[in-house]
mmCIF file of C-alpha atoms in Angstrom:
data_model
loop_
_atom_site.group_PDB
_atom_site.id
_atom_site.type_symbol
_atom_site.label_atom_id
_atom_site.label_comp_id
_atom_site.label_asym_id
_atom_site.label_seq_id
_atom_site.Cartn_x
_atom_site.Cartn_y
_atom_site.Cartn_z
ATOM 1 C CA MET A 142 73.565 171.712 23.692
ATOM 2 C CA LEU A 143 71.155 174.426 24.101
ATOM 3 C CA ASP A 144 68.493 173.435 27.185
ATOM 4 C CA ASN A 145 65.023 174.915 26.201
ATOM 5 C CA GLU A 146 61.433 173.707 26.367
ATOM 6 C CA PHE A 147 58.374 175.521 25.750
ATOM 7 C CA THR A 148 54.881 174.304 26.752
ATOM 8 C CA PHE A 149 51.451 174.880 26.085
ATOM 9 C CA TRP A 150 49.719 173.754 29.417
ATOM 10 C CA PRO A 151 45.963 172.119 29.465
ATOM 11 C CA VAL A 152 44.013 174.832 31.618
ATOM 12 C CA GLY A 153 40.814 175.027 29.685
ATOM 13 C CA GLN A 154 39.295 178.328 28.524
ATOM 14 C CA GLY A 155 42.670 180.472 29.052
ATOM 15 C CA VAL A 156 46.129 180.386 28.275
ATOM 16 C CA PHE A 157 49.056 179.125 30.271
ATOM 17 C CA TYR A 158 52.236 179.242 28.415
ATOM 18 C CA THR A 159 55.760 178.832 29.355
ATOM 19 C CA GLY A 160 59.354 179.065 27.972
ATOM 20 C CA ILE A 161 62.628 177.722 29.682
ATOM 21 C CA ILE A 162 66.209 178.929 27.871
ATOM 22 C CA ARG A 163 68.912 177.607 29.997
ATOM 23 C CA ASP A 164 68.392 179.570 33.564
ATOM 24 C CA PHE A 165 65.961 181.954 31.499
ATOM 25 C CA VAL A 166 62.105 181.108 32.533
ATOM 26 C CA PHE A 167 59.292 183.194 30.985
ATOM 27 C CA VAL A 168 55.709 182.856 31.019
ATOM 28 C CA TYR A 169 52.863 184.241 28.511
ATOM 29 C CA ASP A 170 49.717 184.479 30.382
ATOM 30 C CA VAL A 171 48.550 182.373 32.964
ATOM 31 C CA GLY A 172 44.699 182.014 33.602
ATOM 32 C CA THR A 173 41.581 180.030 33.045
ATOM 33 C CA LYS A 174 37.721 180.483 33.184
ATOM 34 C CA ASN A 175 37.680 176.632 34.078
ATOM 35 C CA LYS A 176 37.792 175.263 37.574
ATOM 36 C CA LYS A 177 40.716 176.621 39.298
ATOM 37 C CA GLU A 178 42.056 173.299 39.775
ATOM 38 C CA PHE A 179 42.950 172.921 36.161
ATOM 39 C CA LEU A 180 45.445 175.692 36.426
ATOM 40 C CA GLU A 181 46.616 174.994 39.886
ATOM 41 C CA ASN A 182 47.649 171.236 38.611
ATOM 42 C CA GLN A 183 49.679 172.865 35.877
ATOM 43 C CA ILE A 184 51.401 175.255 37.757
ATOM 44 C CA ASP A 185 52.400 172.569 40.105
ATOM 45 C CA SER A 186 53.824 170.445 37.150
ATOM 46 C CA PHE A 187 55.483 173.716 35.943
ATOM 47 C CA SER A 188 56.824 174.237 39.311
ATOM 48 C CA ASN A 189 58.399 170.630 39.608
ATOM 49 C CA ASN A 190 60.385 171.067 36.443
ATOM 50 C CA LEU A 191 62.051 174.308 37.747
ATOM 51 C CA PRO A 192 64.333 173.336 40.741
ATOM 52 C CA LYS A 193 67.200 171.765 38.513
ATOM 53 C CA ILE A 194 67.146 174.851 36.155
ATOM 54 C CA THR A 195 66.958 177.352 39.022
ATOM 55 C CA HIS A 196 69.924 175.955 40.582
ATOM 56 C CA ASN A 197 67.888 175.092 43.817
ATOM 57 C CA ASN A 198 66.908 178.616 44.494
ATOM 58 C CA SER A 199 64.579 178.853 47.912
ATOM 59 C CA ARG A 200 61.811 180.497 45.423
ATOM 60 C CA ALA A 201 61.436 179.361 41.764
ATOM 61 C CA LYS A 202 61.657 182.528 39.547
ATOM 62 C CA ILE A 203 60.271 183.538 36.632
ATOM 63 C CA ASP A 204 62.291 186.139 34.928
ATOM 64 C CA VAL A 205 59.424 187.818 32.846
ATOM 65 C CA LEU A 206 55.994 187.368 33.302
ATOM 66 C CA PHE A 207 54.389 188.517 29.950
ATOM 67 C CA LEU A 208 50.559 189.452 30.067
ATOM 68 C CA SER A 209 48.755 189.825 26.568
ATOM 69 C CA HIS A 210 45.908 191.315 28.165
ATOM 70 C CA TYR A 211 43.741 191.793 31.183
ATOM 71 C CA ASP A 212 40.724 189.148 30.878
ATOM 72 C CA ILE A 213 40.266 186.958 33.764
ATOM 73 C CA ASP A 214 41.051 183.976 31.629
ATOM 74 C CA HIS A 215 44.353 185.030 30.638
ATOM 75 C CA ILE A 216 45.573 186.507 34.439
ATOM 76 C CA SER A 217 43.821 184.618 36.824
ATOM 77 C CA GLY A 218 46.444 182.598 37.879
ATOM 78 C CA ILE A 219 48.950 185.353 39.135
ATOM 79 C CA LYS A 220 47.998 185.291 42.625
ATOM 80 C CA MET A 221 48.363 181.381 42.434
ATOM 81 C CA LEU A 222 52.120 181.873 41.132
ATOM 82 C CA ILE A 223 52.639 184.227 44.218
ATOM 83 C CA SER A 224 50.935 181.570 46.580
ATOM 84 C CA LYS A 225 53.166 178.961 45.064
ATOM 85 C CA GLN A 226 55.931 181.003 46.244
ATOM 86 C CA PHE A 227 57.199 181.971 42.606
ATOM 87 C CA GLN A 228 59.383 185.268 42.420
ATOM 88 C CA ILE A 229 58.308 187.222 39.352
ATOM 89 C CA LYS A 230 61.183 189.441 38.377
ATOM 90 C CA LYS A 231 59.136 191.494 35.951
ATOM 91 C CA ILE A 232 56.061 191.953 34.228
ATOM 92 C CA ILE A 233 55.441 193.059 30.773
ATOM 93 C CA ALA A 234 52.096 194.172 29.876
ATOM 94 C CA PRO A 235 49.838 196.342 27.826
ATOM 95 C CA LEU A 236 49.100 199.829 28.824
ATOM 96 C CA ILE A 237 46.389 200.323 31.313
ATOM 97 C CA THR A 238 43.515 202.924 29.683
ATOM 98 C CA PRO A 239 40.632 204.010 31.655
ATOM 99 C CA LEU A 240 38.642 201.866 29.261
ATOM 100 C CA THR A 241 40.879 198.782 30.289
ATOM 101 C CA GLU A 242 40.108 199.435 33.738
ATOM 102 C CA LEU A 243 36.498 199.479 33.373
ATOM 103 C CA ASN A 244 36.153 196.631 31.203
ATOM 104 C CA PHE A 245 38.467 194.736 34.157
ATOM 105 C CA LYS A 246 36.093 195.632 36.802
ATOM 106 C CA LEU A 247 32.837 194.756 35.034
ATOM 107 C CA GLU A 248 34.100 191.319 34.026
ATOM 108 C CA SER A 249 35.676 190.811 37.355
ATOM 109 C CA ILE A 250 32.253 191.935 39.011
ATOM 110 C CA LYS A 251 30.267 189.769 36.529
ATOM 111 C CA SER A 252 32.288 186.612 36.929
ATOM 112 C CA GLN A 253 32.575 187.129 40.783
ATOM 113 C CA ASN A 254 36.298 186.335 40.556
ATOM 114 C CA GLU A 255 38.259 186.192 43.456
ATOM 115 C CA PHE A 256 41.224 187.937 41.809
ATOM 116 C CA VAL A 257 39.688 191.386 42.036
ATOM 117 C CA VAL A 258 36.199 193.012 42.722
ATOM 118 C CA ASN A 259 37.062 195.907 45.118
ATOM 119 C CA ASN A 260 40.393 196.476 43.732
ATOM 120 C CA ASP A 261 41.237 198.727 40.506
ATOM 121 C CA LEU A 262 43.727 196.532 37.975
ATOM 122 C CA ARG A 263 46.371 198.914 38.704
ATOM 123 C CA GLU A 264 46.188 198.854 42.244
ATOM 124 C CA THR A 265 45.898 194.535 41.773
ATOM 125 C CA LEU A 266 49.109 194.677 39.707
ATOM 126 C CA ASP A 267 50.900 197.224 42.173
ATOM 127 C CA SER A 268 50.327 194.987 44.961
ATOM 128 C CA LEU A 269 52.473 192.192 43.660
ATOM 129 C CA ASP A 270 55.563 194.064 44.567
ATOM 130 C CA THR A 271 57.372 193.475 41.429
ATOM 131 C CA LYS A 272 58.669 195.823 38.626
ATOM 132 C CA ILE A 273 55.733 196.340 35.901
ATOM 133 C CA ILE A 274 56.658 197.504 32.414
ATOM 134 C CA PHE A 275 53.785 199.015 30.331
ATOM 135 C CA ILE A 276 53.747 198.825 26.374
ATOM 136 C CA SER A 277 51.598 201.442 24.462
ATOM 137 C CA PRO A 278 49.738 199.988 21.579
ATOM 138 C CA LEU A 279 50.625 200.609 17.998
ATOM 139 C CA ASN A 280 48.783 202.973 15.722
ATOM 140 C CA ALA A 281 48.855 203.162 12.190
ATOM 141 C CA ASP A 282 50.915 206.037 11.718
ATOM 142 C CA GLU A 283 53.819 204.109 13.056
ATOM 143 C CA ASN A 284 56.461 203.038 10.223
ATOM 144 C CA LEU A 285 57.109 198.962 10.764
ATOM 145 C CA ASP A 286 58.480 198.751 7.118
ATOM 146 C CA ASN A 287 61.741 199.186 8.438
ATOM 147 C CA ASN A 288 61.775 196.470 11.256
ATOM 148 C CA ASP A 289 63.832 193.798 9.816
ATOM 149 C CA GLN A 290 63.463 190.747 12.313
ATOM 150 C CA ASP A 291 67.289 189.677 11.836
ATOM 151 C CA THR A 292 68.642 193.011 12.992
ATOM 152 C CA ILE A 293 69.416 192.588 16.890
ATOM 153 C CA SER A 294 71.758 195.427 17.059
ATOM 154 C CA ASP A 295 69.255 197.690 19.099
ATOM 155 C CA ALA A 296 67.769 194.708 21.140
ATOM 156 C CA VAL A 297 67.941 195.271 24.936
ATOM 157 C CA ASP A 298 68.905 192.626 27.330
ATOM 158 C CA ILE A 299 65.703 191.211 28.427
ATOM 159 C CA GLU A 300 66.688 190.370 31.998
ATOM 160 C CA SER A 301 68.186 194.142 32.685
ATOM 161 C CA MET A 302 65.988 196.035 30.721
ATOM 162 C CA ASN A 303 63.912 198.890 32.034
ATOM 163 C CA GLU A 304 61.299 201.498 31.239
ATOM 164 C CA ASN A 305 64.003 203.857 29.687
ATOM 165 C CA ASP A 306 65.355 200.889 27.560
ATOM 166 C CA PHE A 307 61.613 200.335 26.273
ATOM 167 C CA SER A 308 61.259 204.177 25.707
ATOM 168 C CA SER A 309 64.272 204.461 23.618
ATOM 169 C CA THR A 310 63.473 201.332 21.534
ATOM 170 C CA LYS A 311 59.999 202.207 21.406
ATOM 171 C CA SER A 312 60.504 205.605 19.642
ATOM 172 C CA ALA A 313 62.564 204.278 16.675
ATOM 173 C CA SER A 314 59.892 201.658 15.593
ATOM 174 C CA GLY A 315 56.928 201.075 17.931
ATOM 175 C CA ILE A 316 58.216 197.268 18.144
ATOM 176 C CA ILE A 317 60.278 196.297 21.193
ATOM 177 C CA LYS A 318 63.183 193.940 20.597
ATOM 178 C CA ALA A 319 64.977 192.009 23.264
ATOM 179 C CA LYS A 320 67.389 189.112 23.484
ATOM 180 C CA TYR A 321 68.648 186.921 25.845
ATOM 181 C CA ASN A 322 72.469 186.076 26.488
ATOM 182 C CA LYS A 323 73.054 186.029 22.449
ATOM 183 C CA LEU A 324 71.005 182.693 22.749
ATOM 184 C CA TRP A 325 67.380 184.043 22.165
ATOM 185 C CA HIS A 326 65.719 186.870 20.243
ATOM 186 C CA PHE A 327 62.463 188.490 21.598
ATOM 187 C CA GLU A 328 59.945 191.018 19.622
ATOM 188 C CA PHE A 329 56.761 192.204 21.063
ATOM 189 C CA PHE A 330 54.397 194.865 20.607
ATOM 190 C CA ALA A 331 50.650 195.657 21.677
ATOM 191 C CA GLN A 332 47.623 196.235 19.525
ATOM 192 C CA SER A 333 44.062 197.829 20.588
ATOM 193 C CA TYR A 334 40.773 197.683 19.066
ATOM 194 C CA GLU A 335 37.726 199.381 20.130
ATOM 195 C CA GLU A 336 34.215 198.295 19.242
ATOM 196 C CA GLU A 337 32.007 200.696 17.235
ATOM 197 C CA TRP A 338 29.431 200.708 19.912
ATOM 198 C CA VAL A 339 31.781 201.594 22.793
ATOM 199 C CA LYS A 340 30.671 205.491 23.173
ATOM 200 C CA GLU A 341 27.343 204.738 22.812
ATOM 201 C CA TRP A 342 27.279 201.885 25.513
ATOM 202 C CA LEU A 343 29.362 204.093 27.947
ATOM 203 C CA ILE A 344 26.798 207.073 27.620
ATOM 204 C CA HIS A 345 23.779 204.931 28.263
ATOM 205 C CA LEU A 346 25.596 203.190 31.082
ATOM 206 C CA LYS A 347 26.318 206.496 32.726
ATOM 207 C CA ALA A 348 22.813 207.799 32.294
ATOM 208 C CA SER A 349 21.304 204.464 33.868
ATOM 209 C CA LEU A 350 23.718 204.683 36.846
ATOM 210 C CA SER A 351 22.959 208.526 37.269
ATOM 211 C CA LEU A 352 19.529 207.881 37.073
ATOM 212 C CA TYR A 353 19.598 205.363 39.771
ATOM 213 C CA ASN A 354 21.677 207.760 42.163
ATOM 214 C CA ASN A 355 19.556 210.518 41.731
ATOM 215 C CA ILE A 356 16.335 208.443 42.419
ATOM 216 C CA GLU A 357 17.970 207.216 45.608
ATOM 217 C CA SER A 358 18.705 210.807 46.435
ATOM 218 C CA ASP A 359 15.484 212.182 45.406
ATOM 219 C CA LEU A 360 17.134 214.470 42.889
ATOM 220 C CA ASN A 361 15.887 215.405 39.128
ATOM 221 C CA PHE A 362 17.887 213.703 36.611
ATOM 222 C CA ASN A 363 19.440 215.520 33.781
ATOM 223 C CA LEU A 364 22.266 214.518 31.440
ATOM 224 C CA ASP A 365 23.193 216.501 28.607
ATOM 225 C CA LEU A 366 23.330 213.872 25.818
ATOM 226 C CA LYS A 367 24.792 216.435 23.228
ATOM 227 C CA ALA A 368 27.586 217.020 25.624
ATOM 228 C CA GLU A 369 28.394 213.662 26.705
ATOM 229 C CA LYS A 370 29.022 212.752 22.930
ATOM 230 C CA LYS A 371 31.546 215.117 22.549
ATOM 231 C CA LYS A 372 33.617 213.755 25.163
ATOM 232 C CA LYS A 373 36.305 211.242 24.502
ATOM 233 C CA THR A 374 35.756 207.419 25.079
ATOM 234 C CA GLU A 375 38.552 207.364 27.846
ATOM 235 C CA LEU A 376 36.815 210.196 29.808
ATOM 236 C CA LEU A 377 33.618 208.489 29.742
ATOM 237 C CA ALA A 378 35.175 205.385 30.645
ATOM 238 C CA SER A 379 37.050 207.197 33.716
ATOM 239 C CA GLU A 380 33.616 208.789 34.823
ATOM 240 C CA VAL A 381 31.723 205.616 34.734
ATOM 241 C CA HIS A 382 34.525 203.671 36.391
ATOM 242 C CA THR A 383 34.419 206.535 39.305
ATOM 243 C CA MET A 384 30.635 205.772 39.519
ATOM 244 C CA VAL A 385 30.803 202.041 39.694
ATOM 245 C CA ASN A 386 33.715 202.471 42.396
ATOM 246 C CA GLU A 387 31.964 205.305 44.328
ATOM 247 C CA SER A 388 28.088 204.758 44.288
ATOM 248 C CA PHE A 389 27.810 201.035 43.988
ATOM 249 C CA LEU A 390 30.531 198.762 45.248
ATOM 250 C CA SER A 391 31.410 200.980 48.255
ATOM 251 C CA HIS A 392 27.673 200.780 49.175
ATOM 252 C CA ASN A 393 27.308 197.014 48.549
ATOM 253 C CA ARG A 394 24.818 197.491 45.316
ATOM 254 C CA LEU A 395 26.428 194.863 43.596
ATOM 255 C CA LYS A 396 23.265 192.984 42.450
ATOM 256 C CA ILE A 397 22.092 196.214 41.429
ATOM 257 C CA LEU A 398 24.895 197.324 39.533
ATOM 258 C CA LEU A 399 24.932 193.860 37.572
ATOM 259 C CA ASN A 400 21.119 194.127 36.757
ATOM 260 C CA ILE A 401 21.985 197.858 35.262
ATOM 261 C CA ILE A 402 24.818 196.510 33.406
ATOM 262 C CA LYS A 403 22.544 193.586 31.934
ATOM 263 C CA SER A 404 19.452 196.113 31.197
ATOM 264 C CA VAL A 405 21.899 198.414 29.276
ATOM 265 C CA ALA A 406 23.134 195.842 27.213
ATOM 266 C CA LYS A 407 19.786 194.272 26.510
ATOM 267 C CA ASN A 408 18.363 197.772 25.214
ATOM 268 C CA LEU A 409 21.544 198.221 23.141
ATOM 269 C CA ASN A 410 21.601 194.884 21.776
ATOM 270 C CA ILE A 411 25.043 194.160 22.619
ATOM 271 C CA THR A 412 25.880 190.568 22.987
ATOM 272 C CA LYS A 413 29.531 190.800 23.416
ATOM 273 C CA ASP A 414 31.213 191.451 26.808
ATOM 274 C CA LYS A 415 34.091 193.348 25.605
ATOM 275 C CA ALA A 416 33.997 196.785 24.752
ATOM 276 C CA ASN A 417 37.977 196.960 23.926
ATOM 277 C CA VAL A 418 40.438 194.278 23.268
ATOM 278 C CA ILE A 419 43.719 194.790 23.652
ATOM 279 C CA SER A 420 46.802 192.338 23.086
ATOM 280 C CA LEU A 421 50.335 191.971 23.588
ATOM 281 C CA ILE A 422 51.998 190.090 20.854
ATOM 282 C CA LEU A 423 55.061 188.059 21.211
ATOM 283 C CA TYR A 424 57.404 186.784 18.770
ATOM 284 C CA HIS A 425 60.708 184.842 19.700
ATOM 285 C CA LYS A 426 63.026 182.472 18.098
ATOM 286 C CA PRO A 427 66.594 180.961 18.662
ATOM 287 C CA LEU A 428 69.601 183.329 17.371
ATOM 288 C CA ILE A 429 71.299 180.411 15.640
ATOM 289 C CA LYS A 430 72.614 180.198 12.042
ATOM 290 C CA LYS A 431 69.708 179.448 9.485
ATOM 291 C CA ASN A 432 68.917 178.737 5.763
ATOM 292 C CA GLU A 433 66.024 180.451 4.043
ATOM 293 C CA THR A 434 64.004 177.686 4.865
ATOM 294 C CA ASP A 435 64.315 177.154 8.411
ATOM 295 C CA ASN A 436 61.241 177.973 10.482
ATOM 296 C CA ASN A 437 62.043 177.904 14.046
ATOM 297 C CA ALA A 438 60.258 181.077 15.706
ATOM 298 C CA GLN A 439 56.944 180.943 17.892
ATOM 299 C CA LEU A 440 54.166 183.657 17.736
ATOM 300 C CA LEU A 441 51.897 184.351 20.568
ATOM 301 C CA THR A 442 48.945 186.682 19.769
ATOM 302 C CA GLY A 443 46.792 186.624 22.737
ATOM 303 C CA ASP A 444 43.048 187.895 22.073
ATOM 304 C CA SER A 445 43.883 189.898 19.088
ATOM 305 C CA VAL A 446 40.745 190.860 17.188
ATOM 306 C CA PHE A 447 41.221 191.387 13.139
ATOM 307 C CA GLN A 448 37.482 191.406 12.147
ATOM 308 C CA ASN A 449 35.056 193.896 12.514
ATOM 309 C CA SER A 450 32.329 192.240 14.574
ATOM 310 C CA SER A 451 29.360 193.571 12.661
ATOM 311 C CA SER A 452 30.730 192.967 9.111
ATOM 312 C CA LEU A 453 33.465 190.250 9.167
ATOM 313 C CA THR A 454 35.886 192.763 7.294
ATOM 314 C CA PRO A 455 39.485 193.171 8.156
ATOM 315 C CA THR A 456 40.365 195.859 10.693
ATOM 316 C CA THR A 457 43.097 198.702 10.814
ATOM 317 C CA GLU A 458 44.591 196.337 13.506
ATOM 318 C CA TRP A 459 44.877 193.567 10.929
ATOM 319 C CA GLU A 460 46.753 196.181 8.517
ATOM 320 C CA ILE A 461 49.185 196.956 11.051
ATOM 321 C CA PHE A 462 49.487 193.612 12.085
ATOM 322 C CA GLU A 463 50.270 192.411 8.602
ATOM 323 C CA LYS A 464 52.920 194.910 8.042
ATOM 324 C CA LYS A 465 54.521 193.410 10.916
ATOM 325 C CA ILE A 466 54.117 189.604 10.442
ATOM 326 C CA SER A 467 55.176 190.013 6.637
ATOM 327 C CA HIS A 468 58.837 190.252 8.122
ATOM 328 C CA PHE A 469 58.459 187.427 10.202
ATOM 329 C CA THR A 470 59.042 184.417 7.298
ATOM 330 C CA ASP A 471 60.220 181.751 9.689
ATOM 331 C CA ILE A 472 57.229 180.943 11.996
ATOM 332 C CA CYS A 473 56.715 177.379 12.982
ATOM 333 C CA VAL A 474 54.114 177.504 15.936
ATOM 334 C CA MET A 475 51.488 180.218 16.003
ATOM 335 C CA LEU A 476 48.690 180.534 18.878
ATOM 336 C CA LEU A 477 45.518 181.232 17.290
ATOM 337 C CA PRO A 478 44.138 184.239 18.039
ATOM 338 C CA HIS A 479 41.439 184.822 20.758
ATOM 339 C CA HIS A 480 40.896 180.802 21.330
ATOM 340 C CA GLY A 481 39.866 180.462 17.567
ATOM 341 C CA SER A 482 37.276 183.102 17.508
ATOM 342 C CA LYS A 483 36.373 184.256 13.894
ATOM 343 C CA TYR A 484 37.023 187.819 14.965
ATOM 344 C CA GLY A 485 40.689 186.950 15.617
ATOM 345 C CA TRP A 486 40.810 185.500 12.169
ATOM 346 C CA ASN A 487 42.460 186.351 8.508
ATOM 347 C CA ASP A 488 42.608 184.107 5.967
ATOM 348 C CA ALA A 489 46.119 185.358 5.317
ATOM 349 C CA LEU A 490 47.630 183.933 8.580
ATOM 350 C CA THR A 491 47.622 180.506 7.156
ATOM 351 C CA LYS A 492 50.703 181.524 4.828
ATOM 352 C CA TYR A 493 52.953 182.536 7.613
ATOM 353 C CA THR A 494 53.023 179.630 9.967
ATOM 354 C CA ASN A 495 53.462 175.679 9.927
ATOM 355 C CA TYR A 496 51.171 174.958 12.817
ATOM 356 C CA PHE A 497 48.258 176.603 14.682
ATOM 357 C CA ILE A 498 47.804 175.812 18.547
ATOM 358 C CA VAL A 499 44.302 176.554 19.763
ATOM 359 C CA SER A 500 44.075 177.276 23.536
ATOM 360 C CA TYR A 501 40.280 176.710 24.661
ATOM 361 C CA GLY A 502 37.860 174.921 27.036
ATOM 362 C CA LYS A 503 35.648 172.280 25.975
ATOM 363 C CA HIS A 504 32.101 173.060 25.551
ATOM 364 C CA ASN A 505 32.906 176.310 26.170
ATOM 365 C CA SER A 506 30.139 178.872 26.131
ATOM 366 C CA TYR A 507 31.838 181.167 23.197
ATOM 367 C CA HIS A 508 31.886 178.056 20.456
ATOM 368 C CA HIS A 509 35.877 178.210 20.434
ATOM 369 C CA PRO A 510 37.301 177.369 18.249
ATOM 370 C CA ASP A 511 34.807 178.667 15.908
ATOM 371 C CA SER A 512 34.035 176.158 13.021
ATOM 372 C CA PHE A 513 34.581 179.216 10.628
ATOM 373 C CA VAL A 514 38.088 179.134 11.798
ATOM 374 C CA THR A 515 38.986 175.512 12.050
ATOM 375 C CA LYS A 516 37.405 174.938 8.650
ATOM 376 C CA LYS A 517 40.129 176.999 6.792
ATOM 377 C CA ILE A 518 43.109 175.289 8.682
ATOM 378 C CA ASP A 519 44.349 171.673 7.292
ATOM 379 C CA LYS A 520 43.508 169.343 10.462
ATOM 380 C CA ARG A 521 47.186 168.206 10.482
ATOM 381 C CA LYS A 522 48.357 171.858 11.191
ATOM 382 C CA LEU A 523 45.898 172.398 14.014
ATOM 383 C CA ILE A 524 46.793 171.063 17.523
ATOM 384 C CA ARG A 525 44.168 171.686 20.308
ATOM 385 C CA VAL A 526 44.828 172.144 23.548
ATOM 386 C CA ASN A 527 42.351 172.282 26.328
ATOM 387 C CA GLU A 528 41.428 171.119 29.898
ATOM 388 C CA GLU A 529 42.579 167.175 29.129
ATOM 389 C CA SER A 530 45.900 166.610 30.419
ATOM 390 C CA ASN A 531 46.926 164.638 27.457
ATOM 391 C CA THR A 532 46.659 167.811 25.314
ATOM 392 C CA LYS A 533 49.756 169.512 26.931
ATOM 393 C CA LEU A 534 51.593 170.436 23.959
ATOM 394 C CA THR A 535 55.906 170.626 24.633
ATOM 395 C CA ILE A 536 58.061 172.308 21.960
ATOM 396 C CA LYS A 537 61.929 171.637 21.821
ATOM 397 C CA PHE A 538 64.581 173.107 19.561
ATOM 398 C CA LEU A 539 67.255 170.355 19.011
ATOM 399 C CA PRO A 540 70.630 170.101 17.336
ATOM 400 C CA CYS A 541 70.156 169.087 13.842
ATOM 401 C CA PHE A 542 72.026 166.001 13.167
ATOM 402 C CA ILE A 543 72.514 166.297 9.362
ATOM 403 C CA SER A 544 73.688 169.887 9.869
ATOM 404 C CA PRO A 545 74.826 170.804 13.310
ATOM 405 C CA ASP A 546 74.470 174.622 12.990
ATOM 406 C CA ARG A 547 70.771 174.348 12.111
ATOM 407 C CA CYS A 548 68.134 172.996 14.537
ATOM 408 C CA SER A 549 65.002 170.437 14.415
ATOM 409 C CA ILE A 550 61.977 171.215 16.269
ATOM 410 C CA LYS A 551 60.311 168.439 18.108
ATOM 411 C CA LEU A 552 56.526 168.848 18.982
ATOM 412 C CA ILE A 553 55.195 166.547 21.703
ATOM 413 C CA SER A 554 51.325 166.459 21.979
ATOM 414 C CA GLY A 555 50.389 164.236 24.872
ATOM 415 C CA ASP A 556 51.568 160.784 24.175
ATOM 416 C CA LYS A 557 52.013 161.491 20.518
ATOM 417 C CA ARG A 558 55.627 162.442 19.698
ATOM 418 C CA ARG A 559 56.037 163.924 16.501
ATOM 419 C CA PRO A 560 59.667 165.260 15.579
ATOM 420 C CA MET A 561 59.504 167.663 12.709
ATOM 421 C CA ASN A 562 62.603 169.403 10.906
ATOM 422 C CA PHE A 563 62.127 172.876 9.481
#
């Protein structure tokens, strides 16, 4: 019998998902914007299940920690895992760009999160003293049509894979394929979406920060806006990030910096916190014989954005994603993108999965999940996971008694046990 267990833990406004396949343990995101006690209690519960699986190792191990992206509500629990004596062998995460660094720094400052304020994102991850493999986002030019999910001959071993394995695999298709012990199949890729207002926001932010610095230094202020507009977004982000660190954080000007950020956002009528959304999307399933009608895969989508915020029309990222998901005809469970935000939704998603899982905090300020989304989904096929302990969702793949070479899927949501065969 294949020992396995997959859990969406009730942590509130965030995501904490774990997978156990025999001796192999992986995590997809570990964070929350709710009270840290919610997350800590669930990490403790997860840890208590591990000794019998890890053969009484002195430290509970996590073979792979997947990070979908770098928002606080998805990564705030990393140091908590370390403090609980977890040994994280490998982190797989999206590539860190200057804009990613800046977004992370500004979000950390605004939330006053203890995970990081004075450190940069890369420095914070490097301090964990574990192997980190970064995944570059897909682009519209990459050919995804020849990515047959049943072809595992080019899949690398997920336990021993390194940067060279990733590089050679990615050059062929843009999708990383991996396997565990001929028992489980993984595919993952990163997608990035940049809001239309980003460059204008960066230029105004740089101008406001420069103006303050020059007033403090009693110098004349002069910024060539035409020259700034010709710069690439990532260069502007890098320059603003440097100014934030050197001119404000290093001089304890945190309140002044926050006021400048809020003022720029107000002047430009920017209501969203994010200038860029990047998400690592993870697909996984058992490597067992299946009929055409069997659905036994799971798809984890992070904070994917598939709709333009201004027009609610599909983004280029949706077109890329749909090319890939069209090959995934066997999804049983899909994590609803971006906690059920309308910007992560597309009506076509309903034809690709049996169930949607939404992880969110009750009474959150973002109004997740959005009623625009939930009205599109059959109530019987939407499973909610929030901070209430009875919303914990566990998924198990079990041998099918009717046909031993197939499997049944049992979903256990709180005290409600719902065995389902696909």
